Each structure stands twice: as structure tokens, then as C-alpha cells.
Amino acid sequence: MVHMETEVLLDAGAVSRCRRRVHLEADPSMRETTLAPPDPAAEQRMADAAAHRLEIRRRLVEAIRREQAAARGVSAEGGGGEEAGWVTVPRELPAGERVRITEQALADGASYIWGALLPADRRGHRRGGAELLVRSGAGYLPVLVVRHRITDPGAGAVTTAPNQLDPARAVVDEHRKVRSQPRDQLRLAHLRRMLEALGLAAHQPLGGVIGLDADCVLWHDLAAPTWPGGRSALAEYDIRFADRVAVAQAAATGGPALAEPSRILDCRACPWWPTCESALLAVRDVSLVVRGEDAMELRRAGVSTVDKLAALNLDDEPPIVWTSGSFPDAVALARAWLADLTVVRRVPEVTVSRGDVEVDVDMESFGESGAYLWGCLLSGADIGLPQGYRSFVTWEPVPTVDEARSFAEFWAWLRDVRERTAAAGLTFRAYCYNAMAENRWLFGSVERFAGLDGIPAKNEVQSFVDSEEWVDLFRGVTEQFLCSRGKGLKVIAPVAGFSWRDPEAGGEASMRWYRDAVGMDGAVPAPDQRERLLRYNEDDVRATQVLRGWMSGPANEIPYMGDL
Ligand code: SF4
């Protein structure tokens, strides 16, 4: 019999999570460990997801009410409470109580169980719940409600209409294709295995997902060979889950660890990073400078530490085939790390395109909802316009058509600057840091607000973006420097001597400030947070100004990788 202290019960997330994290979470000796504080952006995402779930629930209940009223031949108006066959399991209740209500609803054969928390499957080592269980024949189908996109324009997804929870009505969609979201499918597979353990899985191995747009219900056939190697989602899940159970059991029972720390992309937002970082620093692990699969391969090749990587001879055969970066870059990064250098030159001479008239541009957006602020810093030769920072902003919560007004004003000002510069026979350059974000919203605004006052034609924006006048400093940094601590503006600009006035400045914090600034969800707008956002945006454009000034001269004095 398994002792409770060492009992392993994993939720669906374990199959997509870092294996070391599964180990740490199952290791009884780690229970008192201090974790990194919760990321405010993650907390915000959870709050947004909860609001999204509530809205979907409202829509589903309403649709079912109308359907049931139509079947009875009565009006659906004025109905209160929930509909026949619909059970809501309140999320705020303790887990034991939620499980009890779910079990009762299952026993009663409820048609829909919202917020279901299934009893732990102790033999299978599983725990978990679904946003919705839908009765299908003698069993149930899991349906997820998620806040990300689940389809793309195209064809081939199997969908039903929004609010239609009967997969028998599903058709092959002519307007949507499935967007790859492996975690959703693995979570559905986990829930199916839990329902199987209860003898309550529907005959067909299907699972539904309602996404951010909630414009359809997407149905996955969990037994279809849609995964690499011709595997089904269920087969892939089974392999991964068995591995995670082994990792957790080894950790729970004090056996030899089956997963060691190694820096990967997920580490950035992982609460265990302080624990893993000190373990990696203690052994000077190679993943501190080369993360992901390349670090694993290097360890297998015997290059397990930063020191060993730094000591490799570039004239020798590379020890592995690199999946990202290159052999010389990796060795230089290791040498930079040992010398405590944030940035080293990878080119003999750093260059950046400059103009007589220059504008630094930074756009602020709120998720997928809109770009509410375009900040610009005008400098260089006098063209009869005030120099310095100015902003084009809407403080109506996005999405709002007022965004079209602020975007049109931004574009008109930029066009005026370019025309005056050209008329004076001068050269013009506009700078941003990572043009992908700005370009996305330049084109997105042109498309969304086409035909409204002052919105430019797409080809006008296209010819600006394609021109030498639009300079992406992030690209310049990526091509000309090796950065041992990341390439974000917040890392690189301080090397150039810049610092932000707001100690909390960052993209994630700005999301919180924005919600307060516009009074999202009916709150009173906070003018001080508007000021804070403008100051932050101004500092971002001042940062790119300082960065390009540095790249035009002083950057050539930092060490060159060939000299390390
Ligand atoms: S910090 Fe990184 S290695 Fe450690 S558990 Fe988290 S994701 Fe895994």
C-alpha cells in the first residue's frame, strides 16, 4: 500500500510541465522551500480566464434555456436560475465538497456538469477536473474553456456552432483549421482517462474546446493519429504521463532523481527558479549559457559546465549539432559569462543606421484588445516641429473605436515629420525595439479601422515598414552582440547607460497599470496610473535613443568575442 506522504497524484499539467518541476513538487523534503513570488501577469491571466469562463457559462446556460423552452413550446423570457440537467459545482468550495457534488451529479446522470472536480484516481495517479462535462450516451465528454485561440483561418477543423455541445452535430469547418495547442489535447486525454477509471467515459473518444473567440466548439478525436509518429493524443499522453509518474514516485520515495535541473524557456516564469538557479550555479552548469536541448546534448557529450564549454577550441570539431545559435557563439557566451560580461561584440565594428531627423517609437498594447498608446521621441535637425517626447493615446478601454482616432493622429504626425524632412533634403530614420510588435499593430490598425478618418492605406504603411527609414534596433543588437543575460531592452539599455525612472517598469507591470488607468471592469479610472504609463513609455523611447547613440560609438569599446 502506498503511504499518504509519498502518494503520487498528478494533474493534467504535469505532462506539459518541466520534469524537474514534477520532481520538486513531489519531493517531501522540498515542501518548506521558498518559491519565487507569483508573477503578477500570471495572476492577471488567471483572473481573465475566470472572467472568460463565467461569460461562457452564461452563454451556454442561456442557449440551453432557449433550446429547452423551444422544445416545450414556451417563451424563454424571464427564466431564472439554471436549466434542467445543468449542475454548477461552485469553484469557491473546498475540493472535497466539489468532488462530492460532482459525484452526485454524475450519479444523477446530469446532462451538463460545470466546474466538475473528479474524485482522485489513486490507481492511475490522477487528479483533476474539467470546465464542463457533457453527457453523451451512458458516459461523459470533457469540454475545456480556455482563453487562447484554438483555430486559425483555413479549413478542416471539426466544429459545432457556439453553444452547441452535441458533437453529433459537428461538421468539417470550411473556415477554420485547428491551431496547434498540444496542452489542450493532453488535458482532454487526462480527463478521458479519469472518466474511464470511473467507468463513465463516453463511447467516442472525443473532447471539446471553447476558445478565446468562443465562435465555435472545436472537437478533437483523441484516438486519431494526429501526433508525430502517427500517435494519437491518448497514446502521446500515456507515454508522457507514465514518465511523469516515474519521476514523481522517485522523488516522493527518495529514490535516485529521474530529472535534474536544466535551464529551459519555462524557467523564466517558474516558481522554482531560485532553487534551480542555485543548484545550477553550484555546479556551473552549462545550461546557464546554452539552454534547452543543446544543453542536454552538451552534457551527454561531456561538456557539462560553463568552464568546459569556454575551454573548447574553436578549431576543433563542434561537440554537438546545434539547434539554436552556433558553436563559436556558445563558446563566446561561456567566456563572457566567466568574465561577468552582459554583452560582447560579435562583430569587429558595431554600426547603426542614423538620420538627420530621428524618431524613436514605442507602442503599448493591451493583450489582443488593441494598441492604446504610440509614443514618439523627435530629435535631430530642426524641421519646425517641437522636439522631444509626445504621445498619441486613447484612455477609453480597448477595444474601442477611439483607438482609430489616436492611431490616425499618430500616423498623420509621422507622415508630417517625414514630409518635412524630405522637403528639407534631409534623411529620416525611425527606431523601435523589436519591430514585430509595432508592425503587428501598424497593419492591425490599418485593417481594423480601414475607411475611418485618417487611417492610411495598407500600401503606405507597407512602404514605410519596408524602407530603410524603419530601423529595428533589436535586430541590430541580435546581429552584432552576444548577450549572456538576455536581449530585452531592459537588459541591454542599462549596458548603454540608461535606467528607467520607475523601478517596477516592465511589460507585465504595465498591464496592471493599464487596467487601473482606464478603470477596466467598471472601476474608477486612476489618472496617476495614466501618468505612470506615459512616463514608462517615454523612458522606453529614451532608452532606444540612448542605445542607438551607444551603438554609434562607445559600444565598439566593449570586448570582442574573438578576443575573449
Ligand atoms: S526552474 Fe526551470 S528547471 Fe527548475 S523546475 Fe522550473 S522550469 Fe524546471
Coordinates of C-alpha atoms and ligand atoms in Angstrom, one line a residue:
M1 CA 0.0 0.0 0.0
V2 CA 1.2 3.5 -0.8
H3 CA 1.8 5.7 2.3
M4 CA -0.1 9.0 2.0
E5 CA 3.1 11.1 2.5
T6 CA 4.5 9.5 -0.7
E7 CA 1.3 9.1 -2.7
V8 CA 1.7 10.5 -6.2
L9 CA -1.4 12.2 -7.7
L10 CA -0.7 14.3 -10.8
D11 CA -2.9 16.8 -12.5
A12 CA -3.1 17.2 -16.3
G13 CA -0.5 20.0 -16.3
A14 CA 2.2 17.5 -15.2
V15 CA 2.5 16.1 -18.8
S16 CA 3.4 19.5 -20.2
R17 CA 5.5 20.7 -17.3
C18 CA 9.2 20.6 -16.8
R19 CA 10.2 17.1 -15.5
R20 CA 12.3 18.7 -12.8
R21 CA 9.3 20.7 -11.6
V22 CA 7.3 17.4 -11.3
H23 CA 10.2 16.1 -9.2
L24 CA 10.4 19.1 -6.9
E25 CA 6.7 19.2 -6.4
A26 CA 6.6 15.5 -5.4
D27 CA 9.7 15.7 -3.2
P28 CA 8.6 15.8 0.5
S29 CA 11.9 17.5 1.5
M30 CA 11.1 20.5 -0.7
R31 CA 7.8 21.3 0.9
E32 CA 9.1 24.2 3.0
T33 CA 11.1 25.7 0.1
T34 CA 10.6 29.4 -0.5
L35 CA 9.3 29.8 -4.1
A36 CA 9.6 32.8 -6.4
P37 CA 6.7 35.2 -5.8
P38 CA 3.8 34.7 -8.1
D39 CA 4.2 36.6 -11.4
P40 CA 1.6 39.4 -11.4
A41 CA 1.0 38.8 -15.1
A42 CA 0.2 35.2 -14.4
E43 CA -2.3 36.2 -11.7
Q44 CA -3.9 38.6 -14.1
R45 CA -4.2 35.9 -16.7
M46 CA -5.9 33.6 -14.2
A47 CA -8.3 36.4 -13.3
D48 CA -9.0 37.0 -17.0
A49 CA -9.5 33.3 -17.5
A50 CA -12.0 33.1 -14.7
A51 CA -14.0 36.0 -16.2
H52 CA -14.0 34.3 -19.6
R53 CA -15.3 31.1 -18.0
L54 CA -18.1 32.9 -16.3
E55 CA -19.1 34.6 -19.6
I56 CA -19.1 31.3 -21.5
R57 CA -21.1 29.7 -18.8
R58 CA -23.7 32.5 -19.0
R59 CA -23.9 32.0 -22.8
L60 CA -24.2 28.2 -22.6
V61 CA -27.0 28.3 -19.9
E62 CA -28.8 30.9 -21.9
A63 CA -28.6 28.8 -25.1
I64 CA -29.8 25.6 -23.3
R65 CA -32.7 27.6 -21.7
R66 CA -33.8 28.7 -25.2
E67 CA -33.5 25.2 -26.6
Q68 CA -35.5 23.7 -23.7
A69 CA -38.1 26.4 -24.0
A70 CA -38.4 25.9 -27.7
A71 CA -38.8 22.1 -27.1
R72 CA -41.6 22.8 -24.7
G73 CA -43.2 25.4 -27.0
V74 CA -42.9 28.2 -24.4
S75 CA -41.1 31.5 -24.2
A76 CA -37.5 31.5 -22.9
E77 CA -38.0 35.0 -21.4
G78 CA -37.7 35.6 -17.7
G79 CA -36.2 32.3 -16.8
G80 CA -34.0 32.5 -13.7
G81 CA -31.6 30.0 -12.2
E82 CA -30.2 27.2 -14.1
E83 CA -31.7 24.8 -16.6
A84 CA -32.9 21.3 -16.3
G85 CA -30.0 18.9 -16.3
W86 CA -27.3 21.6 -15.7
V87 CA -25.3 21.4 -12.5
T88 CA -22.8 24.0 -11.5
V89 CA -20.1 22.9 -9.0
P90 CA -19.0 26.2 -7.2
R91 CA -15.3 26.7 -7.6
E92 CA -15.0 28.5 -4.3
L93 CA -16.0 25.4 -2.3
P94 CA -13.3 23.2 -0.7
A95 CA -12.1 20.5 -3.0
G96 CA -13.7 17.7 -1.1
E97 CA -17.1 19.3 -1.3
R98 CA -16.6 20.0 -5.1
V99 CA -15.8 16.3 -5.6
R100 CA -18.9 15.3 -3.6
I101 CA -21.2 17.5 -5.7
T102 CA -19.6 16.2 -8.9
E103 CA -20.0 12.6 -7.9
Q104 CA -23.7 13.2 -7.0
A105 CA -24.3 14.9 -10.4
L106 CA -22.6 12.0 -12.2
A107 CA -24.7 9.5 -10.2
D108 CA -27.9 11.5 -11.1
G109 CA -27.0 11.5 -14.8
A110 CA -26.9 15.3 -15.1
S111 CA -26.7 16.4 -18.7
Y112 CA -24.1 19.1 -18.0
I113 CA -21.7 19.4 -15.1
W114 CA -20.0 22.8 -14.9
G115 CA -16.8 23.1 -12.9
A116 CA -16.6 19.3 -12.3
L117 CA -13.8 18.1 -10.0
L118 CA -13.4 14.4 -10.4
P119 CA -12.5 12.0 -7.5
A120 CA -8.8 11.2 -7.4
D121 CA -7.9 8.2 -9.5
R122 CA -5.5 6.7 -6.9
R123 CA -4.6 3.6 -9.0
G124 CA -3.9 5.8 -12.1
H125 CA -2.2 8.6 -10.0
R126 CA -4.5 11.2 -11.5
R127 CA -6.4 14.1 -10.2
G128 CA -8.2 16.9 -12.0
G129 CA -11.4 18.5 -13.2
A130 CA -13.0 19.9 -16.3
E131 CA -14.7 23.2 -17.0
L132 CA -17.6 21.1 -18.3
L133 CA -18.6 17.5 -18.6
V134 CA -21.3 16.8 -21.2
R135 CA -23.4 13.7 -21.0
S136 CA -23.1 11.5 -24.1
G137 CA -24.9 8.2 -24.1
A138 CA -24.1 6.4 -20.9
G139 CA -20.9 8.4 -20.3
Y140 CA -19.4 11.9 -20.4
L141 CA -17.3 14.0 -22.7
P142 CA -14.8 16.6 -21.3
V143 CA -15.1 20.2 -22.6
L144 CA -12.4 22.8 -21.8
V145 CA -13.0 26.6 -21.8
V146 CA -9.7 28.3 -22.5
R147 CA -8.6 31.8 -23.1
H148 CA -6.3 31.3 -26.1
R149 CA -7.0 30.9 -29.8
I150 CA -7.8 27.4 -30.8
T151 CA -8.4 27.8 -34.5
D152 CA -6.9 29.7 -37.4
P153 CA -8.4 30.8 -40.8
G154 CA -8.3 27.7 -43.1
A155 CA -10.3 24.6 -43.3
G156 CA -10.5 21.1 -41.7
A157 CA -11.3 21.7 -38.0
V158 CA -14.3 19.7 -36.7
T159 CA -16.6 22.2 -35.0
T160 CA -20.1 22.8 -33.8
A161 CA -21.7 26.2 -33.6
P162 CA -21.1 28.3 -30.5
N163 CA -23.0 26.9 -27.5
Q164 CA -23.7 23.7 -29.4
L165 CA -22.4 20.9 -27.2
D166 CA -23.5 17.9 -29.2
P167 CA -20.6 16.6 -31.2
A168 CA -23.1 14.6 -33.4
R169 CA -23.9 18.0 -35.0
A170 CA -20.2 18.7 -35.7
V171 CA -19.1 19.4 -39.3
V172 CA -15.8 19.8 -41.0
D173 CA -15.3 23.6 -40.9
E174 CA -14.7 25.3 -44.2
H175 CA -13.4 28.5 -42.5
R176 CA -11.2 27.2 -39.6
K177 CA -8.3 24.9 -39.2
V178 CA -7.0 23.6 -35.8
R179 CA -4.4 25.8 -34.2
S180 CA -1.8 23.6 -32.6
Q181 CA -2.5 23.6 -28.8
P182 CA -0.9 20.3 -27.6
R183 CA -1.7 21.1 -23.9
D184 CA -5.4 21.2 -24.6
Q185 CA -5.4 17.8 -26.2
L186 CA -3.2 16.3 -23.4
R187 CA -5.6 17.7 -20.8
L188 CA -8.6 16.2 -22.6
A189 CA -6.7 12.9 -22.7
H190 CA -6.1 13.1 -19.0
L191 CA -9.8 13.7 -18.3
R192 CA -10.8 10.9 -20.5
R193 CA -8.5 8.5 -18.6
M194 CA -10.1 9.7 -15.4
L195 CA -13.6 9.2 -16.7
E196 CA -12.6 5.7 -17.9
A197 CA -11.4 4.9 -14.4
L198 CA -14.9 5.8 -13.2
G199 CA -16.5 3.7 -15.9
L200 CA -18.0 7.0 -17.2
A201 CA -16.2 7.8 -20.4
A202 CA -18.4 8.4 -23.5
H203 CA -18.3 5.8 -26.2
Q204 CA -16.5 8.1 -28.6
P205 CA -13.0 9.3 -27.5
L206 CA -13.8 13.0 -28.2
G207 CA -13.1 16.2 -26.3
G208 CA -14.3 19.7 -26.9
V209 CA -12.7 23.1 -26.5
I210 CA -14.2 26.6 -26.4
G211 CA -11.5 29.2 -27.0
L212 CA -10.9 32.9 -26.6
D213 CA -13.2 33.9 -29.5
A214 CA -15.9 31.4 -28.5
D215 CA -17.1 31.4 -32.1
C216 CA -17.4 27.6 -32.2
V217 CA -16.8 24.5 -30.2
L218 CA -13.8 22.6 -31.5
W219 CA -13.9 18.8 -31.2
H220 CA -10.7 16.7 -31.0
D221 CA -10.7 13.0 -31.8
L222 CA -8.3 11.9 -29.1
A223 CA -7.7 8.5 -30.8
A224 CA -6.9 9.9 -34.2
P225 CA -3.2 9.6 -35.3
T226 CA -2.6 13.4 -35.4
W227 CA 0.6 13.5 -33.4
P228 CA 4.2 13.0 -34.6
G229 CA 5.0 9.3 -35.4
G230 CA 1.3 8.7 -36.1
R231 CA 0.5 8.6 -32.4
S232 CA -2.9 9.7 -31.1
A233 CA -3.3 12.3 -28.3
L234 CA -4.2 9.5 -25.9
A235 CA -1.1 7.4 -26.8
E236 CA 1.2 10.5 -26.5
Y237 CA -0.4 11.4 -23.2
D238 CA 0.0 7.8 -21.9
I239 CA 3.7 7.8 -22.6
R240 CA 4.3 11.2 -21.1
F241 CA 2.1 10.5 -18.1
A242 CA 3.9 7.3 -17.3
D243 CA 7.2 9.1 -17.4
R244 CA 6.0 11.9 -15.1
V245 CA 4.6 9.3 -12.6
A246 CA 8.0 7.6 -12.5
V247 CA 9.7 11.0 -11.9
A248 CA 7.3 11.9 -9.1
Q249 CA 7.5 8.5 -7.5
A250 CA 11.3 8.6 -7.5
A251 CA 11.1 12.0 -5.8
A252 CA 8.4 11.0 -3.4
T253 CA 10.2 7.9 -2.2
G254 CA 13.7 9.4 -2.1
G255 CA 14.9 7.2 -5.0
P256 CA 17.6 8.4 -7.4
A257 CA 16.2 11.5 -9.2
L258 CA 15.0 10.9 -12.7
A259 CA 15.0 14.6 -13.6
E260 CA 17.8 17.2 -12.9
P261 CA 17.5 20.9 -13.3
S262 CA 18.5 22.4 -16.7
R263 CA 17.6 25.8 -17.9
I264 CA 14.8 26.0 -20.4
L265 CA 12.4 28.7 -21.6
D266 CA 9.9 27.8 -18.9
C267 CA 12.4 28.7 -16.2
R268 CA 11.6 32.4 -16.7
A269 CA 8.2 32.1 -15.2
C270 CA 8.8 29.1 -12.9
P271 CA 8.3 29.5 -9.1
W272 CA 11.2 27.0 -8.6
W273 CA 13.8 29.1 -10.4
P274 CA 15.5 30.3 -7.2
T275 CA 16.0 26.7 -6.2
C276 CA 17.1 25.5 -9.7
E277 CA 19.3 28.6 -10.3
S278 CA 21.3 28.0 -7.1
A279 CA 21.7 24.3 -8.0
L280 CA 22.9 25.2 -11.5
L281 CA 25.3 27.9 -10.2
A282 CA 26.7 25.5 -7.7
V283 CA 27.9 23.2 -10.4
R284 CA 28.4 26.0 -13.0
D285 CA 26.0 24.0 -15.2
V286 CA 26.4 24.5 -19.0
S287 CA 22.6 25.3 -19.3
L288 CA 23.4 28.7 -17.6
V289 CA 24.6 29.9 -21.0
V290 CA 23.1 27.4 -23.5
R291 CA 19.6 26.4 -22.7
G292 CA 17.2 23.7 -23.8
E293 CA 18.0 20.7 -26.0
D294 CA 21.6 22.0 -26.8
A295 CA 22.4 21.9 -23.1
M296 CA 21.2 18.3 -22.8
E297 CA 23.3 17.3 -25.8
L298 CA 26.4 19.1 -24.4
R299 CA 26.1 17.3 -21.1
R300 CA 25.8 14.0 -23.0
A301 CA 29.0 14.9 -24.9
G302 CA 30.8 15.5 -21.6
V303 CA 30.6 19.4 -21.8
S304 CA 28.6 19.7 -18.6
T305 CA 29.9 23.0 -17.2
V306 CA 30.3 26.6 -18.5
D307 CA 34.0 26.2 -17.8
K308 CA 34.3 23.2 -20.1
L309 CA 32.4 24.9 -22.8
A310 CA 34.5 28.1 -22.5
A311 CA 37.7 26.0 -22.8
L312 CA 36.7 24.4 -26.1
N313 CA 38.9 25.1 -29.1
L314 CA 37.0 26.7 -32.0
D315 CA 39.3 24.9 -34.5
D316 CA 38.1 21.5 -33.2
E317 CA 35.0 19.7 -34.4
P318 CA 31.9 21.1 -32.6
P319 CA 30.8 18.6 -29.9
I320 CA 27.1 18.6 -30.9
V321 CA 24.8 19.7 -33.8
W322 CA 23.3 23.0 -32.5
T323 CA 19.6 23.5 -32.6
S324 CA 19.9 27.2 -31.9
G325 CA 22.9 29.5 -32.1
S326 CA 26.3 28.2 -33.2
F327 CA 29.5 26.7 -31.8
P328 CA 31.5 30.0 -31.8
D329 CA 28.6 31.9 -30.2
A330 CA 28.2 29.3 -27.5
V331 CA 31.9 29.3 -26.6
A332 CA 32.0 33.1 -26.6
L333 CA 28.9 33.3 -24.4
A334 CA 30.5 30.9 -22.0
R335 CA 33.7 33.0 -21.9
A336 CA 31.6 36.2 -21.5
W337 CA 29.7 34.6 -18.6
L338 CA 33.0 33.6 -16.9
A339 CA 34.3 37.2 -17.4
D340 CA 30.9 38.5 -16.0
L341 CA 30.1 40.4 -19.2
T342 CA 26.5 41.0 -20.0
V343 CA 27.3 41.9 -23.6
V344 CA 30.2 41.2 -26.0
R345 CA 30.6 42.3 -29.6
R346 CA 30.3 39.6 -32.2
V347 CA 31.4 42.0 -35.0
P348 CA 34.7 43.9 -35.3
E349 CA 32.7 47.2 -35.7
V350 CA 29.2 47.9 -34.4
T351 CA 27.1 50.1 -36.8
V352 CA 23.6 51.5 -36.7
S353 CA 21.8 53.5 -39.4
R354 CA 21.4 57.2 -38.4
G355 CA 19.4 60.1 -40.0
D356 CA 19.4 63.8 -39.8
V357 CA 16.0 63.7 -38.3
E358 CA 15.2 60.8 -35.9
V359 CA 12.1 59.4 -34.1
D360 CA 12.1 56.7 -31.5
V361 CA 8.8 54.9 -31.5
D362 CA 7.2 52.6 -28.8
M363 CA 3.7 51.2 -28.9
E364 CA 1.8 49.9 -25.9
S365 CA -0.9 47.3 -26.4
F366 CA -3.3 45.5 -24.0
G367 CA -3.2 41.8 -24.9
E368 CA -5.1 41.2 -28.2
S369 CA -7.6 44.0 -27.4
G370 CA -5.8 47.0 -29.0
A371 CA -2.8 49.4 -29.2
Y372 CA -3.8 52.2 -26.9
L373 CA -0.6 54.3 -27.0
W374 CA 2.0 55.3 -29.6
G375 CA 4.9 57.2 -28.0
C376 CA 7.4 59.1 -30.1
L377 CA 10.6 61.0 -29.4
L378 CA 11.6 63.5 -32.1
S379 CA 15.3 64.6 -32.2
G380 CA 17.9 65.8 -34.7
A381 CA 17.7 68.7 -37.2
D382 CA 15.0 71.3 -36.7
I383 CA 12.1 70.8 -39.1
G384 CA 9.8 73.3 -37.4
L385 CA 8.1 70.8 -35.1
P386 CA 8.6 70.6 -31.3
Q387 CA 11.3 68.2 -30.4
G388 CA 11.1 65.7 -27.5
Y389 CA 8.5 63.2 -26.4
R390 CA 4.9 63.1 -27.4
S391 CA 2.2 60.5 -27.1
F392 CA -0.9 59.5 -29.1
V393 CA -3.2 57.7 -26.8
T394 CA -6.8 56.6 -26.1
W395 CA -7.9 56.2 -22.5
E396 CA -11.1 54.5 -23.5
P397 CA -10.7 50.9 -22.6
V398 CA -9.7 48.9 -25.6
P399 CA -11.3 47.6 -27.8
T400 CA -12.7 51.0 -28.7
V401 CA -13.1 52.8 -31.9
D402 CA -11.3 55.8 -30.2
E403 CA -8.2 53.8 -30.9
A404 CA -8.7 54.7 -34.6
R405 CA -8.6 58.4 -33.7
S406 CA -5.3 58.1 -31.7
F407 CA -3.7 55.9 -34.4
A408 CA -4.7 58.3 -37.2
E409 CA -3.2 61.2 -35.2
F410 CA 0.0 59.3 -34.7
W411 CA 0.2 58.4 -38.4
A412 CA -0.6 61.9 -39.5
W413 CA 2.2 63.3 -37.3
L414 CA 4.7 60.7 -38.5
R415 CA 3.8 61.5 -42.1
D416 CA 4.2 65.2 -41.5
V417 CA 7.7 64.6 -39.9
R418 CA 8.8 62.5 -42.9
E419 CA 7.4 65.0 -45.4
R420 CA 9.1 68.0 -43.7
T421 CA 12.4 66.0 -43.5
A422 CA 12.2 65.1 -47.2
A423 CA 11.3 68.7 -48.2
A424 CA 14.4 70.0 -46.3
G425 CA 16.6 67.5 -48.2
L426 CA 17.4 65.6 -45.0
T427 CA 17.5 61.9 -44.2
F428 CA 15.0 60.4 -41.8
R429 CA 15.1 57.3 -39.5
A430 CA 12.6 55.9 -37.1
Y431 CA 13.6 53.4 -34.4
C432 CA 11.9 50.7 -32.4
Y433 CA 13.0 47.7 -30.4
N434 CA 11.6 44.6 -31.9
A435 CA 9.6 45.7 -34.9
M436 CA 7.4 42.6 -34.8
A437 CA 5.2 44.2 -32.1
E438 CA 4.9 47.6 -33.7
N439 CA 4.4 46.2 -37.2
R440 CA 1.7 43.9 -36.0
W441 CA -0.3 46.8 -34.7
L442 CA 0.5 49.1 -37.6
F443 CA -1.0 46.6 -40.0
G444 CA -3.6 45.5 -37.5
S445 CA -4.9 49.1 -37.1
V446 CA -4.9 49.7 -40.8
E447 CA -7.1 46.6 -41.3
R448 CA -9.4 47.1 -38.3
F449 CA -10.1 50.7 -38.9
A450 CA -10.0 50.8 -42.7
G451 CA -12.1 53.6 -44.1
L452 CA -12.2 55.6 -40.9
D453 CA -10.9 59.2 -40.8
G454 CA -7.2 59.5 -41.2
I455 CA -6.5 55.7 -41.4
P456 CA -3.7 55.2 -44.0
A457 CA -3.9 52.7 -46.8
K458 CA -2.1 49.5 -46.3
N459 CA 0.5 50.2 -49.0
E460 CA 1.5 53.4 -47.4
V461 CA 2.3 51.6 -44.2
Q462 CA 3.9 48.7 -46.1
S463 CA 6.3 51.0 -48.0
F464 CA 7.4 52.7 -44.7
V465 CA 8.0 49.4 -43.0
D466 CA 9.9 48.0 -45.9
S467 CA 12.0 51.2 -46.2
E468 CA 15.5 51.8 -44.7
E469 CA 13.8 54.5 -42.7
W470 CA 12.3 52.0 -40.2
V471 CA 15.1 50.6 -38.1
D472 CA 14.7 47.6 -35.7
L473 CA 17.3 48.1 -33.0
F474 CA 16.5 44.6 -31.6
R475 CA 17.7 43.1 -34.9
G476 CA 20.8 45.3 -34.7
V477 CA 21.6 44.0 -31.2
T478 CA 20.9 40.4 -32.1
E479 CA 23.2 40.5 -35.1
Q480 CA 26.0 42.4 -33.5
F481 CA 26.2 41.3 -29.9
L482 CA 26.2 38.2 -27.8
C483 CA 24.1 38.8 -24.7
S484 CA 24.7 36.4 -21.8
R485 CA 21.7 37.6 -19.8
G486 CA 19.1 38.1 -22.5
K487 CA 18.4 40.6 -25.2
G488 CA 15.5 42.6 -23.8
L489 CA 15.6 46.4 -23.9
K490 CA 15.6 46.3 -20.0
V491 CA 18.8 44.3 -20.1
I492 CA 20.7 46.0 -22.9
A493 CA 19.8 49.7 -22.4
P494 CA 21.4 49.7 -18.9
V495 CA 24.7 48.5 -20.5
A496 CA 24.4 51.6 -22.7
G497 CA 24.0 53.7 -19.5
F498 CA 20.2 54.1 -19.4
S499 CA 17.9 53.5 -16.4
W500 CA 14.1 53.7 -16.0
R501 CA 12.7 56.1 -13.5
D502 CA 10.0 53.6 -12.4
P503 CA 11.7 50.7 -10.5
E504 CA 8.8 48.4 -11.5
A505 CA 9.0 49.3 -15.2
G506 CA 8.2 46.3 -17.4
G507 CA 5.6 45.0 -19.9
E508 CA 3.8 42.8 -17.3
A509 CA 3.5 45.6 -14.7
S510 CA 2.2 47.9 -17.4
M511 CA -0.8 45.6 -18.0
R512 CA -1.8 46.1 -14.4
W513 CA -1.3 49.9 -14.6
Y514 CA -3.4 50.0 -17.7
R515 CA -6.3 48.2 -16.1
D516 CA -6.3 50.8 -13.3
A517 CA -5.6 53.7 -15.7
V518 CA -8.8 53.1 -17.8
G519 CA -10.9 51.7 -15.0
M520 CA -11.4 48.3 -16.5
D521 CA -14.3 46.2 -15.2
G522 CA -16.2 49.2 -14.1
A523 CA -13.6 50.6 -11.6
V524 CA -12.9 54.3 -11.4
P525 CA -10.1 55.3 -13.8
A526 CA -6.8 56.2 -12.0
P527 CA -5.2 59.3 -13.5
D528 CA -1.9 58.6 -11.6
Q529 CA -1.6 55.3 -13.5
R530 CA -2.1 57.1 -16.8
E531 CA 0.8 59.4 -15.9
R532 CA 2.8 56.3 -14.9
L533 CA 2.2 54.6 -18.2
L534 CA 3.2 57.8 -20.1
R535 CA 6.4 58.1 -18.1
Y536 CA 7.2 54.4 -18.7
N537 CA 6.6 54.8 -22.4
E538 CA 8.7 57.9 -22.6
D539 CA 11.5 56.1 -20.8
D540 CA 11.2 53.3 -23.4
V541 CA 11.8 55.6 -26.3
R542 CA 14.5 57.4 -24.4
A543 CA 16.1 54.0 -23.9
T544 CA 16.2 53.3 -27.6
Q545 CA 17.6 56.8 -28.2
V546 CA 20.5 56.1 -25.7
L547 CA 21.0 52.6 -27.1
R548 CA 21.5 53.8 -30.7
G549 CA 23.8 56.6 -29.5
W550 CA 25.9 54.0 -27.7
M551 CA 25.8 51.7 -30.7
S552 CA 27.2 54.5 -32.9
G553 CA 30.4 54.8 -30.9
P554 CA 31.0 53.6 -27.3
A555 CA 29.8 50.1 -28.0
N556 CA 32.9 49.5 -30.0
E557 CA 34.9 49.6 -26.8
I558 CA 33.3 46.5 -25.2
P559 CA 35.2 43.2 -25.6
Y560 CA 35.0 41.5 -29.0
M561 CA 34.2 37.8 -28.9
G562 CA 37.3 36.9 -30.9
D563 CA 39.5 38.4 -28.2
L564 CA 37.9 36.5 -25.2
Ligands
SF4_1 S1 13.2 26.5 -12.8 FE1 13.4 25.6 -14.8 S2 14.4 23.6 -14.4 FE2 13.6 24.3 -12.5 S3 11.7 23.3 -12.3 FE3 11.3 25.3 -13.1 S4 11.3 25.0 -15.4 FE4 12.2 23.2 -14.4

